[in-house]
Amino acid sequence: METIVRRLTPLECTRLQGFPDGWVDIGDWVDTQGKVHKEADTPKYKALGNSIAVGYANNQSGFWMVLMKRISAQYERSATLGSLFSGIGGFELAWSRYNGAENCRWASEIEPFCIAVTTKHFGDEEKGIEGDIKDYL
C-alpha cells in the first residue's frame, strides 16, 4: 500500500494558527521598494510558519487571546499597542478584539510580505491607507 503525503493548504495553516480565514490572502502585493509581487503560496507558508498561534478565530481560546483579555481587563480604558516584531499582525489582531483597532498605533517588521499583510489589515496612517480590520472584528 502506497502512502500519500498531502501538504496543508495556506487556509489550513491559517486556521491552525488561529487567524481568520483569508488573513494572508492579499492578492498581488507591492513591497516597500515598489516592486509588485504576484500572489503565491510560498510567502504565506513562510509568514504563517513564523507567526504566533493567536487563537483569534478559535473562540478566543488561544494563549495570546486569553493573555490580551487579562491584560486589557486591568485598564480602566482602552490601552494602545506598539508591536516591535509584528509579523502578520497576530498581536495586533488579539489586541484589537479588546481595545479596538484604533489602539494599535505602530508595528515594526522587516519581511516584505508580512508588512503587506499587516498594512492590508491595519492600514498605514502616514500613506493614507485604511485597513480592513473592522471586517474581522
Coordinates of N, CA, C and O in Angstrom, one line a residue:
M1 N 0.8 -1.2 0.0 CA 0.0 0.0 0.0 C 0.9 1.2 0.0 O 1.8 1.4 0.8
E2 N 0.6 2.2 -0.9 CA 1.4 3.4 -1.0 C 0.8 4.5 -0.1 O -0.4 4.7 -0.1
T3 N 1.6 5.1 0.6 CA 1.2 6.2 1.5 C 1.3 7.5 0.7 O 2.3 7.8 0.0
I4 N 0.3 8.3 0.8 CA 0.3 9.6 0.1 C 0.4 10.7 1.1 O -0.4 10.7 2.1
V5 N 1.3 11.6 0.9 CA 1.5 12.7 1.8 C 0.9 13.9 1.2 O 1.2 14.2 0.0
R6 N 0.1 14.7 1.9 CA -0.5 15.8 1.4 C 0.0 17.1 2.1 O 0.1 17.1 3.3
R7 N 0.3 18.1 1.4 CA 0.7 19.4 2.0 C -0.5 20.1 2.5 O -1.6 20.1 1.8
L8 N -0.4 20.7 3.7 CA -1.5 21.6 4.2 C -1.7 22.8 3.2 O -0.7 23.3 2.7
T9 N -2.9 23.2 3.0 CA -3.1 24.4 2.2 C -2.8 25.7 3.1 O -2.8 25.6 4.3
P10 N -2.6 26.8 2.5 CA -2.5 28.0 3.3 C -3.7 28.3 4.2 O -3.6 28.8 5.3
L11 N -4.9 28.0 3.7 CA -6.1 28.1 4.5 C -6.0 27.3 5.8 O -6.3 27.7 6.9
E12 N -5.6 26.0 5.6 CA -5.5 25.1 6.8 C -4.4 25.6 7.7 O -4.6 25.6 9.0
C13 N -3.3 26.1 7.2 CA -2.3 26.7 8.1 C -2.8 27.9 8.8 O -2.5 28.2 10.0
T14 N -3.6 28.8 8.1 CA -4.2 30.0 8.7 C -5.0 29.6 9.9 O -5.0 30.2 11.0
R15 N -5.9 28.6 9.7 CA -6.8 28.1 10.7 C -6.0 27.5 11.9 O -6.4 27.7 13.0
L16 N -5.0 26.7 11.6 CA -4.1 26.1 12.7 C -3.5 27.2 13.6 O -3.3 27.0 14.8
Q17 N -3.1 28.3 13.0 CA -2.5 29.4 13.7 C -3.6 30.3 14.4 O -3.3 31.2 15.1
G18 N -4.9 30.0 14.1 CA -5.9 30.7 14.8 C -6.3 32.1 14.2 O -6.9 32.9 14.8
F19 N -5.8 32.3 12.9 CA -6.2 33.6 12.3 C -7.5 33.4 11.5 O -7.9 32.3 11.2
P20 N -8.2 34.5 11.3 CA -9.4 34.4 10.5 C -9.1 33.9 9.1 O -8.1 34.1 8.5
D21 N -10.1 33.2 8.5 CA -9.9 32.7 7.1 C -9.6 33.9 6.2 O -10.2 35.0 6.3
G22 N -8.7 33.7 5.3 CA -8.3 34.7 4.3 C -7.3 35.7 4.8 O -7.0 36.7 4.1
W23 N -6.8 35.6 6.0 CA -5.9 36.6 6.6 C -4.7 36.9 5.8 O -4.3 38.0 5.6
V24 N -4.1 35.9 5.2 CA -2.9 36.1 4.4 C -3.2 36.1 2.9 O -2.3 36.2 2.0
D25 N -4.5 36.1 2.5 CA -4.9 36.1 1.1 C -5.0 37.6 0.7 O -6.1 38.1 0.7
I26 N -3.9 38.2 0.3 CA -3.9 39.6 0.0 C -3.8 39.9 -1.5 O -3.8 41.0 -1.9
G27 N -3.8 38.8 -2.3 CA -3.7 39.0 -3.8 C -2.3 39.5 -4.2 O -1.3 39.3 -3.4
D28 N -2.2 40.2 -5.3 CA -1.0 40.8 -5.7 C -0.6 41.9 -4.7 O -1.5 42.6 -4.3
W29 N 0.7 42.0 -4.4 CA 1.0 43.0 -3.4 C 2.3 43.7 -3.8 O 3.1 43.3 -4.6
V30 N 2.5 44.9 -3.2 CA 3.6 45.7 -3.5 C 4.5 45.8 -2.3 O 4.0 46.1 -1.2
D31 N 5.8 45.6 -2.5 CA 6.7 45.7 -1.3 C 7.1 47.1 -1.1 O 6.7 48.0 -1.8
T32 N 7.9 47.3 0.0 CA 8.3 48.7 0.4 C 9.2 49.4 -0.7 O 9.3 50.6 -0.6
Q33 N 9.8 48.6 -1.6 CA 10.6 49.2 -2.7 C 9.7 49.5 -3.9 O 10.3 50.0 -4.9
G34 N 8.4 49.2 -3.9 CA 7.6 49.4 -5.0 C 7.4 48.3 -6.0 O 6.8 48.4 -7.0
K35 N 8.1 47.2 -5.7 CA 8.0 46.0 -6.6 C 6.7 45.3 -6.4 O 6.3 45.0 -5.3
V36 N 6.0 45.0 -7.5 CA 4.8 44.2 -7.5 C 5.1 42.7 -7.5 O 5.9 42.2 -8.3
H37 N 4.4 42.0 -6.6 CA 4.6 40.6 -6.5 C 3.2 39.9 -6.8 O 2.2 40.4 -6.3
K38 N 3.3 38.8 -7.5 CA 2.1 38.1 -7.8 C 1.7 37.2 -6.6 O 2.6 36.8 -5.8
E39 N 0.4 37.0 -6.4 CA 0.0 36.1 -5.3 C 0.6 34.8 -5.4 O 0.6 34.2 -6.5
A40 N 1.2 34.2 -4.3 CA 1.8 32.9 -4.3 C 1.7 32.3 -2.9 O 1.5 33.1 -1.9
D41 N 1.8 31.0 -2.8 CA 1.6 30.3 -1.6 C 2.9 30.4 -0.7 O 2.8 30.4 0.5
T42 N 4.0 30.4 -1.3 CA 5.3 30.3 -0.6 C 5.4 31.4 0.5 O 5.7 31.1 1.7
P43 N 5.2 32.7 0.2 CA 5.3 33.7 1.3 C 4.2 33.5 2.4 O 4.5 33.8 3.5
K44 N 3.1 32.9 2.0 CA 2.0 32.7 3.0 C 2.5 31.6 4.0 O 2.4 31.7 5.2
Y45 N 3.1 30.5 3.5 CA 3.6 29.5 4.3 C 4.7 30.0 5.2 O 4.7 29.7 6.4
K46 N 5.6 30.8 4.7 CA 6.7 31.3 5.5 C 6.2 32.2 6.6 O 6.6 32.1 7.8
A47 N 5.3 33.1 6.2 CA 4.7 34.0 7.2 C 3.9 33.3 8.3 O 4.1 33.6 9.5
L48 N 3.1 32.4 7.9 CA 2.3 31.6 8.9 C 3.2 30.7 9.8 O 3.0 30.6 11.0
G49 N 4.3 30.2 9.2 CA 5.2 29.3 10.0 C 6.0 30.1 11.0 O 6.4 29.6 12.0
N50 N 6.2 31.4 10.7 CA 6.9 32.3 11.7 C 6.0 33.1 12.6 O 6.5 33.9 13.3
S51 N 4.7 32.9 12.5 CA 3.7 33.7 13.3 C 3.4 33.1 14.6 O 3.7 31.9 14.8
I52 N 2.7 33.8 15.4 CA 2.3 33.3 16.7 C 0.9 32.6 16.4 O 0.2 32.9 15.5
A53 N 0.6 31.6 17.3 CA -0.7 31.0 17.2 C -1.7 31.8 18.0 O -1.7 31.7 19.3
V54 N -2.3 32.7 17.4 CA -3.1 33.8 18.1 C -4.4 33.3 18.7 O -4.8 33.7 19.7
G55 N -5.1 32.3 18.1 CA -6.3 31.8 18.6 C -7.5 32.7 18.5 O -8.5 32.5 19.1
Y56 N -7.4 33.7 17.6 CA -8.5 34.7 17.4 C -9.7 34.0 16.8 O -10.8 34.2 17.3
A57 N -9.5 33.2 15.8 CA -10.7 32.5 15.1 C -11.1 31.3 15.9 O -12.1 30.6 15.5
N58 N -10.4 30.9 16.9 CA -10.6 29.7 17.6 C -11.4 30.0 19.0 O -10.9 29.6 20.0
N59 N -12.5 30.7 18.9 CA -13.3 31.0 20.0 C -12.5 31.7 21.1 O -12.8 31.5 22.3
Q60 N -11.5 32.5 20.8 CA -10.8 33.3 21.7 C -10.1 32.4 22.8 O -9.8 32.8 23.9
S61 N -9.8 31.2 22.4 CA -9.2 30.3 23.4 C -7.7 30.1 23.4 O -7.1 29.5 24.2
G62 N -7.1 30.8 22.4 CA -5.6 30.7 22.3 C -4.9 31.5 23.4 O -5.5 32.4 24.0
F63 N -3.7 31.1 23.7 CA -2.9 31.7 24.8 C -2.9 33.2 24.6 O -3.1 33.9 25.6
W64 N -2.6 33.7 23.4 CA -2.4 35.2 23.3 C -3.7 35.9 23.4 O -3.8 37.0 23.9
M65 N -4.8 35.3 23.0 CA -6.1 35.9 23.2 C -6.5 36.0 24.7 O -7.0 37.1 25.1
V66 N -6.2 35.0 25.4 CA -6.5 35.0 26.8 C -5.6 36.0 27.5 O -6.1 36.8 28.4
L67 N -4.3 36.0 27.2 CA -3.4 37.0 27.8 C -3.8 38.4 27.5 O -3.9 39.3 28.4
M68 N -4.2 38.7 26.2 CA -4.6 40.1 25.9 C -5.9 40.5 26.6 O -6.0 41.6 27.1
K69 N -6.8 39.5 26.8 CA -8.0 39.8 27.5 C -7.7 40.1 29.0 O -8.2 41.1 29.6
R70 N -6.8 39.4 29.6 CA -6.5 39.6 31.0 C -5.7 40.9 31.2 O -6.0 41.7 32.1
I71 N -4.8 41.2 30.3 CA -4.1 42.5 30.4 C -5.0 43.7 30.2 O -5.0 44.6 31.0
S72 N -5.9 43.6 29.2 CA -6.9 44.6 28.9 C -7.8 44.9 30.1 O -8.3 46.0 30.3
A73 N -8.2 43.8 30.8 CA -9.1 43.9 31.9 C -8.5 44.8 33.1 O -9.2 45.3 33.9
Q74 N -7.2 45.0 33.1 CA -6.5 45.7 34.2 C -6.6 47.2 34.0 O -6.3 48.0 34.9
Y75 N -7.0 47.6 32.8 CA -7.1 49.1 32.5 C -8.5 49.6 32.6 O -9.4 48.9 32.3
E76 N -8.6 50.8 33.0 CA -9.9 51.4 33.1 C -10.4 51.9 31.7 O -11.6 52.1 31.6
R77 N -9.5 52.0 30.8 CA -9.9 52.5 29.4 C -9.1 51.7 28.5 O -8.1 51.0 28.9
S78 N -9.3 51.8 27.2 CA -8.6 51.1 26.2 C -7.1 51.5 26.2 O -6.8 52.7 26.4
A79 N -6.2 50.6 26.0 CA -4.8 50.9 26.0 C -4.3 50.8 24.6 O -4.9 50.2 23.7
T80 N -3.1 51.4 24.3 CA -2.5 51.3 23.0 C -1.4 50.3 22.9 O -0.9 49.9 23.9
L81 N -1.2 49.8 21.7 CA -0.2 48.8 21.5 C 0.8 49.2 20.4 O 0.3 49.7 19.3
G82 N 2.1 49.0 20.6 CA 3.1 49.1 19.6 C 3.8 47.8 19.5 O 4.1 47.2 20.5
S83 N 3.9 47.3 18.3 CA 4.4 45.9 18.1 C 5.8 46.0 17.5 O 5.9 46.4 16.3
L84 N 6.8 45.6 18.2 CA 8.2 45.6 17.6 C 8.4 44.5 16.6 O 9.1 44.7 15.6
F85 N 7.9 43.3 16.8 CA 8.0 42.2 15.9 C 6.7 41.8 15.4 O 6.1 40.8 15.8
S86 N 6.1 42.6 14.5 CA 4.7 42.5 14.1 C 4.4 41.2 13.3 O 3.3 40.7 13.5
G87 N 5.2 40.7 12.5 CA 4.9 39.6 11.6 C 3.7 39.9 10.8 O 3.6 40.9 10.1
I88 N 2.7 39.0 10.8 CA 1.4 39.3 10.1 C 0.3 39.8 10.9 O -0.9 39.8 10.6
G89 N 0.7 40.4 12.1 CA -0.3 41.2 12.9 C -1.0 40.3 13.9 O -2.2 40.7 14.3
G90 N -0.4 39.3 14.4 CA -1.1 38.5 15.4 C -1.4 39.2 16.7 O -2.5 39.1 17.2
F91 N -0.4 39.9 17.2 CA -0.6 40.6 18.5 C -1.6 41.7 18.3 O -2.5 42.0 19.1
E92 N -1.5 42.4 17.1 CA -2.5 43.5 16.8 C -3.9 43.0 16.7 O -4.8 43.6 17.2
L93 N -4.0 41.8 16.1 CA -5.4 41.2 15.9 C -6.0 40.9 17.3 O -7.1 41.2 17.6
A94 N -5.2 40.3 18.2 CA -5.7 40.0 19.5 C -6.0 41.2 20.3 O -7.0 41.3 21.0
W95 N -5.1 42.2 20.2 CA -5.3 43.5 21.0 C -6.5 44.2 20.5 O -7.3 44.8 21.3
S96 N -6.8 44.2 19.2 CA -7.9 44.8 18.6 C -9.3 44.3 19.1 O -10.2 45.1 19.3
R97 N -9.3 43.0 19.4 CA -10.5 42.4 20.0 C -11.0 43.1 21.3 O -12.1 43.3 21.5
Y98 N -10.0 43.5 22.1 CA -10.4 44.0 23.4 C -10.1 45.5 23.5 O -10.7 46.1 24.5
N99 N -9.4 46.1 22.7 CA -9.1 47.5 22.8 C -9.4 48.4 21.5 O -9.2 49.6 21.5
G100 N -9.8 47.7 20.5 CA -10.1 48.4 19.2 C -8.9 48.6 18.3 O -7.8 48.8 18.8
A101 N -9.1 48.5 17.1 CA -8.0 48.6 16.1 C -7.4 49.9 16.1 O -6.2 50.0 15.8
E102 N -8.1 51.0 16.5 CA -7.5 52.3 16.5 C -6.4 52.4 17.6 O -5.7 53.4 17.6
N103 N -6.4 51.5 18.5 CA -5.4 51.5 19.6 C -4.2 50.6 19.3 O -3.3 50.5 20.1
C104 N -4.0 50.2 18.0 CA -2.8 49.5 17.6 C -2.1 50.6 16.8 O -2.4 50.9 15.6
R105 N -1.2 51.3 17.5 CA -0.6 52.5 16.9 C 0.6 52.4 16.0 O 0.7 53.2 15.1
W106 N 1.4 51.3 16.2 CA 2.5 51.2 15.2 C 3.0 49.7 15.2 O 2.7 49.0 16.2
A107 N 3.6 49.3 14.1 CA 4.1 48.0 14.0 C 5.5 48.1 13.3 O 5.7 48.9 12.4
S108 N 6.4 47.2 13.6 CA 7.7 47.1 13.0 C 7.9 45.7 12.5 O 7.7 44.8 13.2
E109 N 8.4 45.6 11.3 CA 8.6 44.3 10.7 C 9.6 44.5 9.5 O 9.7 45.5 8.9
I110 N 10.4 43.4 9.2 CA 11.3 43.5 8.1 C 11.0 42.7 6.9 O 11.5 42.9 5.8
E111 N 10.1 41.7 7.1 CA 9.7 40.8 6.0 C 8.7 41.5 5.1 O 7.6 41.9 5.6
P112 N 9.0 41.7 3.8 CA 8.1 42.4 2.9 C 6.7 41.9 2.9 O 5.7 42.7 2.9
F113 N 6.5 40.6 2.8 CA 5.1 40.0 2.7 C 4.4 40.3 4.0 O 3.2 40.7 4.0
C114 N 5.0 40.1 5.1 CA 4.4 40.4 6.4 C 4.0 41.8 6.5 O 2.9 42.1 7.1
I115 N 4.8 42.8 6.0 CA 4.5 44.2 6.1 C 3.2 44.4 5.2 O 2.3 45.1 5.6
A116 N 3.1 43.7 4.1 CA 2.0 43.9 3.2 C 0.7 43.4 3.8 O -0.4 44.0 3.7
V117 N 0.8 42.2 4.5 CA -0.4 41.7 5.2 C -0.8 42.6 6.3 O -2.0 42.9 6.4
T118 N 0.1 43.1 7.2 CA -0.3 44.0 8.3 C -0.8 45.3 7.7 O -1.8 45.8 8.3
T119 N -0.3 45.8 6.7 CA -0.8 47.1 6.1 C -2.2 46.9 5.5 O -3.0 47.7 5.7
K120 N -2.4 45.7 4.9 CA -3.7 45.5 4.3 C -4.8 45.5 5.4 O -5.9 46.1 5.3
H121 N -4.5 44.9 6.6 CA -5.5 44.8 7.6 C -5.5 46.0 8.6 O -6.6 46.4 9.1
F122 N -4.4 46.6 8.8 CA -4.3 47.7 9.8 C -4.1 49.1 9.2 O -4.1 50.1 9.9
G123 N -3.8 49.1 7.9 CA -3.6 50.3 7.2 C -2.2 51.0 7.4 O -1.3 50.4 8.1
D124 N -2.0 52.1 6.9 CA -0.8 52.9 7.1 C -1.2 54.4 7.1 O -1.5 55.0 6.1
E125 N -1.2 54.9 8.3 CA -1.7 56.3 8.5 C -0.8 57.3 7.8 O -1.4 58.2 7.2
E126 N 0.5 57.1 7.7 CA 1.3 58.0 7.0 C 1.1 58.1 5.5 O 1.2 59.1 4.9
K127 N 0.7 56.9 4.9 CA 0.4 56.9 3.5 C -1.0 57.0 3.2 O -1.4 56.9 2.0
G128 N -1.9 57.2 4.2 CA -3.3 57.4 4.0 C -4.0 56.1 3.6 O -5.0 56.2 2.9
I129 N -3.5 54.9 3.9 CA -4.1 53.7 3.6 C -4.9 53.2 4.8 O -4.5 53.1 5.9
E130 N -6.2 52.9 4.5 CA -7.1 52.4 5.5 C -7.1 50.9 5.5 O -7.3 50.3 4.4
G131 N -7.0 50.3 6.6 CA -7.0 48.8 6.7 C -8.4 48.3 6.7 O -9.4 49.0 6.9
D132 N -8.6 46.9 6.6 CA -9.9 46.3 6.6 C -10.1 45.5 7.9 O -11.0 44.7 8.0
I133 N -9.4 45.8 9.0 CA -9.5 45.1 10.2 C -10.9 45.1 10.8 O -11.4 44.1 11.4
K134 N -11.7 46.1 10.5 CA -13.1 46.1 11.0 C -13.9 45.0 10.5 O -14.9 44.6 11.0
D135 N -13.5 44.5 9.3 CA -14.2 43.4 8.7 C -14.0 42.1 9.5 O -14.8 41.1 9.4
Y136 N -13.0 42.1 10.3 CA -12.6 40.9 11.1 C -13.1 41.0 12.6 O -13.0 40.0 13.3
L137 N -13.4 42.1 13.0 CA -13.8 42.3 14.5 C -15.2 42.0 14.7 O -16.1 42.1 14.0

